[in-house]
Coordinates of C-alpha atoms in Angstrom, one line a residue:
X977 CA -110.6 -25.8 79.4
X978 CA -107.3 -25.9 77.7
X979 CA -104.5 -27.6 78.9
X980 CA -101.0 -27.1 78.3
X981 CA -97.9 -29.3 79.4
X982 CA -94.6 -26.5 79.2
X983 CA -92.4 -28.9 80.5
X984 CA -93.2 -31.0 77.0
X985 CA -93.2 -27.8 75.0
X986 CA -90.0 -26.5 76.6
X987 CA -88.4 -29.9 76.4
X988 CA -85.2 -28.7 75.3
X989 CA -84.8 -26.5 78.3
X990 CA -86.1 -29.1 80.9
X991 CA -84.5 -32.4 79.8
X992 CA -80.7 -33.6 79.2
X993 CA -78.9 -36.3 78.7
X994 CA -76.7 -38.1 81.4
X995 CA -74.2 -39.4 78.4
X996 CA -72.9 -36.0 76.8
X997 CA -73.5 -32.2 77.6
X998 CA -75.3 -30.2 75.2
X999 CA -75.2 -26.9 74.2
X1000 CA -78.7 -25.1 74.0
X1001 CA -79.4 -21.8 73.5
X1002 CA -81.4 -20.6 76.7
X1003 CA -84.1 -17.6 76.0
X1004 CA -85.7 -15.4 78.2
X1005 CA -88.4 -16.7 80.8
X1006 CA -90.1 -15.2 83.4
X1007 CA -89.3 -16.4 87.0
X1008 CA -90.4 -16.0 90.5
X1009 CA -87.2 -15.6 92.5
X1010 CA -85.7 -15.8 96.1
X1011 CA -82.2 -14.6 96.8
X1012 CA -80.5 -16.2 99.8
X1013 CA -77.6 -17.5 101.3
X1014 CA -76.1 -20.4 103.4
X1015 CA -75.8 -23.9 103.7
X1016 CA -78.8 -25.0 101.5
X1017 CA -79.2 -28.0 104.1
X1018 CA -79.8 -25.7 107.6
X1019 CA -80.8 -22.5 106.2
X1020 CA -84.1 -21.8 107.3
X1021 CA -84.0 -19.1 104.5
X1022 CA -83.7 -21.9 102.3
X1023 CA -86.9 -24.0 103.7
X1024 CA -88.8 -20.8 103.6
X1025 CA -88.2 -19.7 100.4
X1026 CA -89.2 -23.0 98.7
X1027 CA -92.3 -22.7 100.7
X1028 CA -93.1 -19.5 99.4
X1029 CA -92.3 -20.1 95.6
X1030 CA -94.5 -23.3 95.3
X1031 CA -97.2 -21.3 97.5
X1032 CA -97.3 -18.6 95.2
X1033 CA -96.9 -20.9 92.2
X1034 CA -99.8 -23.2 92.9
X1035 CA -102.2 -20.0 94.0
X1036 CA -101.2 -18.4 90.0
X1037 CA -102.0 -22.1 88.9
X1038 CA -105.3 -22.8 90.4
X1039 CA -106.5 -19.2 89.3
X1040 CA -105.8 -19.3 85.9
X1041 CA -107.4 -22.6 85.7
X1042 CA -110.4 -21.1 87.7
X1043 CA -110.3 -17.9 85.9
X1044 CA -111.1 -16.2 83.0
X1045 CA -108.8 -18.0 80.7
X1046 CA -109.5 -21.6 82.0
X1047 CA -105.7 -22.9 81.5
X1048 CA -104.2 -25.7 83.4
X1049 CA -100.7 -26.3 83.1
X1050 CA -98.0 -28.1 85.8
X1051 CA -96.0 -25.9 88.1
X1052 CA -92.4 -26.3 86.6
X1053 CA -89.5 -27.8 88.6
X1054 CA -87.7 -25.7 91.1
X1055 CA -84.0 -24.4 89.7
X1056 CA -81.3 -22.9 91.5
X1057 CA -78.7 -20.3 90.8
X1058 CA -75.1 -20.8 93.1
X1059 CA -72.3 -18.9 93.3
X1060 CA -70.3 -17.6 96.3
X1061 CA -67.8 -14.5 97.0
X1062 CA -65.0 -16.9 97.0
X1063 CA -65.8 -20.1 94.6
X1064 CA -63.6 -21.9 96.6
X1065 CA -66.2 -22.5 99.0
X1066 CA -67.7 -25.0 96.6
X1067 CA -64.2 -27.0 96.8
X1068 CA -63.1 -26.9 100.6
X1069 CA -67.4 -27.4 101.4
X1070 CA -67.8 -24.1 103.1
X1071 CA -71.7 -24.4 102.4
X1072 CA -72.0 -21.6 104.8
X1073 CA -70.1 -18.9 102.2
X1074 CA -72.6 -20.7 99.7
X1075 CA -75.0 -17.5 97.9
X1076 CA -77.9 -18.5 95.6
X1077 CA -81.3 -17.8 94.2
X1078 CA -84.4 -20.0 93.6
X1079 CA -86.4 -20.1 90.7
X1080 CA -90.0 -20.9 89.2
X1081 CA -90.3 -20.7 85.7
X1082 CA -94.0 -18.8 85.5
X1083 CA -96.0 -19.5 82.1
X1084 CA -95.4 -16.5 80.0
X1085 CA -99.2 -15.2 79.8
X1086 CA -98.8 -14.1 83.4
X1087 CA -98.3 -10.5 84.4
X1088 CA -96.8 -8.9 87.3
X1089 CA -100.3 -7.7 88.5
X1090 CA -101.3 -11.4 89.0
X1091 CA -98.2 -12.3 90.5
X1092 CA -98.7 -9.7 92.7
X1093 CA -102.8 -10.6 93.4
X1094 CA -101.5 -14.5 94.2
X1095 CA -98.7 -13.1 96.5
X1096 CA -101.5 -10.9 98.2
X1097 CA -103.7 -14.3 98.7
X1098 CA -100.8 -16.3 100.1
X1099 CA -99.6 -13.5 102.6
X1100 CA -103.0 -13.2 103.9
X1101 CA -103.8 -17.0 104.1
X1102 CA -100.7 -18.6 105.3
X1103 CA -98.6 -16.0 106.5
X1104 CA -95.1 -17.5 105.4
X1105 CA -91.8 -15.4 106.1
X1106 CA -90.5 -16.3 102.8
X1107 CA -93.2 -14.7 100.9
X1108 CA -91.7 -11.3 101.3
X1109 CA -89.0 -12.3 99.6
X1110 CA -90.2 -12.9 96.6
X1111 CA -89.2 -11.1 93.5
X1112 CA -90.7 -11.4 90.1
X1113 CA -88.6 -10.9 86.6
X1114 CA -87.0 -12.1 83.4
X1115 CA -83.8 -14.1 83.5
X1116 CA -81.4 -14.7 80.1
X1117 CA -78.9 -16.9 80.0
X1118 CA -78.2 -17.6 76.5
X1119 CA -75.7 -20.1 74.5
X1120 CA -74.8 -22.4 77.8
X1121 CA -74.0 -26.1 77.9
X1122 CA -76.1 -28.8 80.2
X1123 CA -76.0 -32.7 81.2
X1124 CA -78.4 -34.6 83.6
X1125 CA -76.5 -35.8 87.0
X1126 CA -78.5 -38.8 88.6
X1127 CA -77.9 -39.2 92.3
X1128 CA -77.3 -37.4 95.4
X1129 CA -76.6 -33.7 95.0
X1130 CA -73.4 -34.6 97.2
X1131 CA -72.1 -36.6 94.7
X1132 CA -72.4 -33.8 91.3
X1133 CA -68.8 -33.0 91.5
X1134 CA -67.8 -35.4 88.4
X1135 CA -70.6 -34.7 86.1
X1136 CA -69.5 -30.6 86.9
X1137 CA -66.3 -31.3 85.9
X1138 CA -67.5 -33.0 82.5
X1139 CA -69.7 -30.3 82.0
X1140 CA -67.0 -27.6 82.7
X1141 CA -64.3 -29.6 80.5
X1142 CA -66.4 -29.8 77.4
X1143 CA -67.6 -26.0 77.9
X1144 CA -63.5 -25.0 78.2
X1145 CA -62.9 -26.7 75.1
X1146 CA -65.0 -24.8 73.1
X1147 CA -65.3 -21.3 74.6
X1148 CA -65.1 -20.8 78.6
X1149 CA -67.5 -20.0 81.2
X1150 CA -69.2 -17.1 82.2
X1151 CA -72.4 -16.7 84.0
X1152 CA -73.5 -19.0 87.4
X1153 CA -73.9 -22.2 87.7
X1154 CA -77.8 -23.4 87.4
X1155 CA -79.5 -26.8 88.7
X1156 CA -82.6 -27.6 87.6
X1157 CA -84.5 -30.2 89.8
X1158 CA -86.7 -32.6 87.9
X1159 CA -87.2 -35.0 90.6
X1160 CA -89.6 -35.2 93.5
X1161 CA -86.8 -35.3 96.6
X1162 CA -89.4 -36.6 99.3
X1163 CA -90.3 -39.6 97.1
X1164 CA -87.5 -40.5 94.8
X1165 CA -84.2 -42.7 96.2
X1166 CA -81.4 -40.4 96.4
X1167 CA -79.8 -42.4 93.8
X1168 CA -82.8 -42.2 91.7
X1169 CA -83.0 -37.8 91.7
X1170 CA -82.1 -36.3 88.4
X1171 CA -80.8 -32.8 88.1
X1172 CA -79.8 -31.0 85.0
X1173 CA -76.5 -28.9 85.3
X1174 CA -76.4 -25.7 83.2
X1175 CA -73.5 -23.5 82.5
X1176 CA -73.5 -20.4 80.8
X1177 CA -71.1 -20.6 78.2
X1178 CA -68.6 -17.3 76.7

């Protein structure tokens, strides 16, 4: 069986450093994606589409590891795309005017016919509303800058000023802002999670 670690191959995507931003130069991957909106925190849109990308994700996984091509590789970490009609909802808190879409990066030897065979397995064996959903597709983003916030997602604001400072510098912003969560929230100390914040750059 081979065995591949993407998260160590794709380092440069799925790591930063909490000192400085980096710019990186982001190419196309292949995600399974949710589009929602609301407050993140008591949406059960939210709850249900996690649910449904990890579901899929871990069905693709444990058949291409039983399959014909015998690979096992790790699901990769959940990421997040946020925006809002009127981005001063992310300064006055108005979580509820909040949009976004979650991500799973999918390895890029699978197809849309086995996305759509896993998505067939998991509707049939756990029946989850999220599941529906689901949309499968490449995502560019490009040149963009990133940096690695640790602690509580409440408390990003500083490190996405740093970020959004050293982008303006250079070029300006374009795009969505994208969070990338590398830590386990159920086990890890809030002041222990790591997030990498990613910023399209012009």
């Amino acid at each position: 069986m081979t065995k591949i670690d993407l998260k160590k191959e794709l380092k440069a995507f799925y790591s930063a450093s909490a000192r400085e931003p980096a710019v990186v130069e982001v190419p196309t991957f292949n995600f399974l994606m949710v589009d929602g909106a609301g407050d993140p925190n008591s949406s059960g849109s939210f709850a249900e589409a996690v649910e449904a990308l990890y579901s899929v994700s871990y069905a693709l996984k444990f058949r291409q590891k039983k399959g014909p091509r015998q690979i096992d590789y790790g699901v990769m970490p959940l990421e997040g795309l946020w925006w809002s009609e009127d981005m001063s909802d992310f300064v006055t808190g108005n979580k509820d005017g909040w949009l976004w879409t979650l991500m799973l990066m999918q390895p890029s030897f699978i197809d849309a016919a086995e996305i759509d065979e896993a998505i067939a397995m998991v509707r049939a064996k756990k029946k989850l509303p999220g599941v529906e959903r689901l949309r499968f597709g490449a995502f560019t983003e490009g040149r963009c800058a990133q940096i690695l916030h640790i602690g509580p997602f409440a408390e990003e604001g500083p490190t996405v000023e740093r970020l959004h400072a050293f982008i303006d510098c250079q070029s300006g912003r374009r795009g969505r802002h994208h969070e990338i969560y590398l830590s386990d929230t159920r086990k890890a100390a809030p002041e222990k999670w790591k997030t990498i914040l990613r910023q399209p750059m012009l």
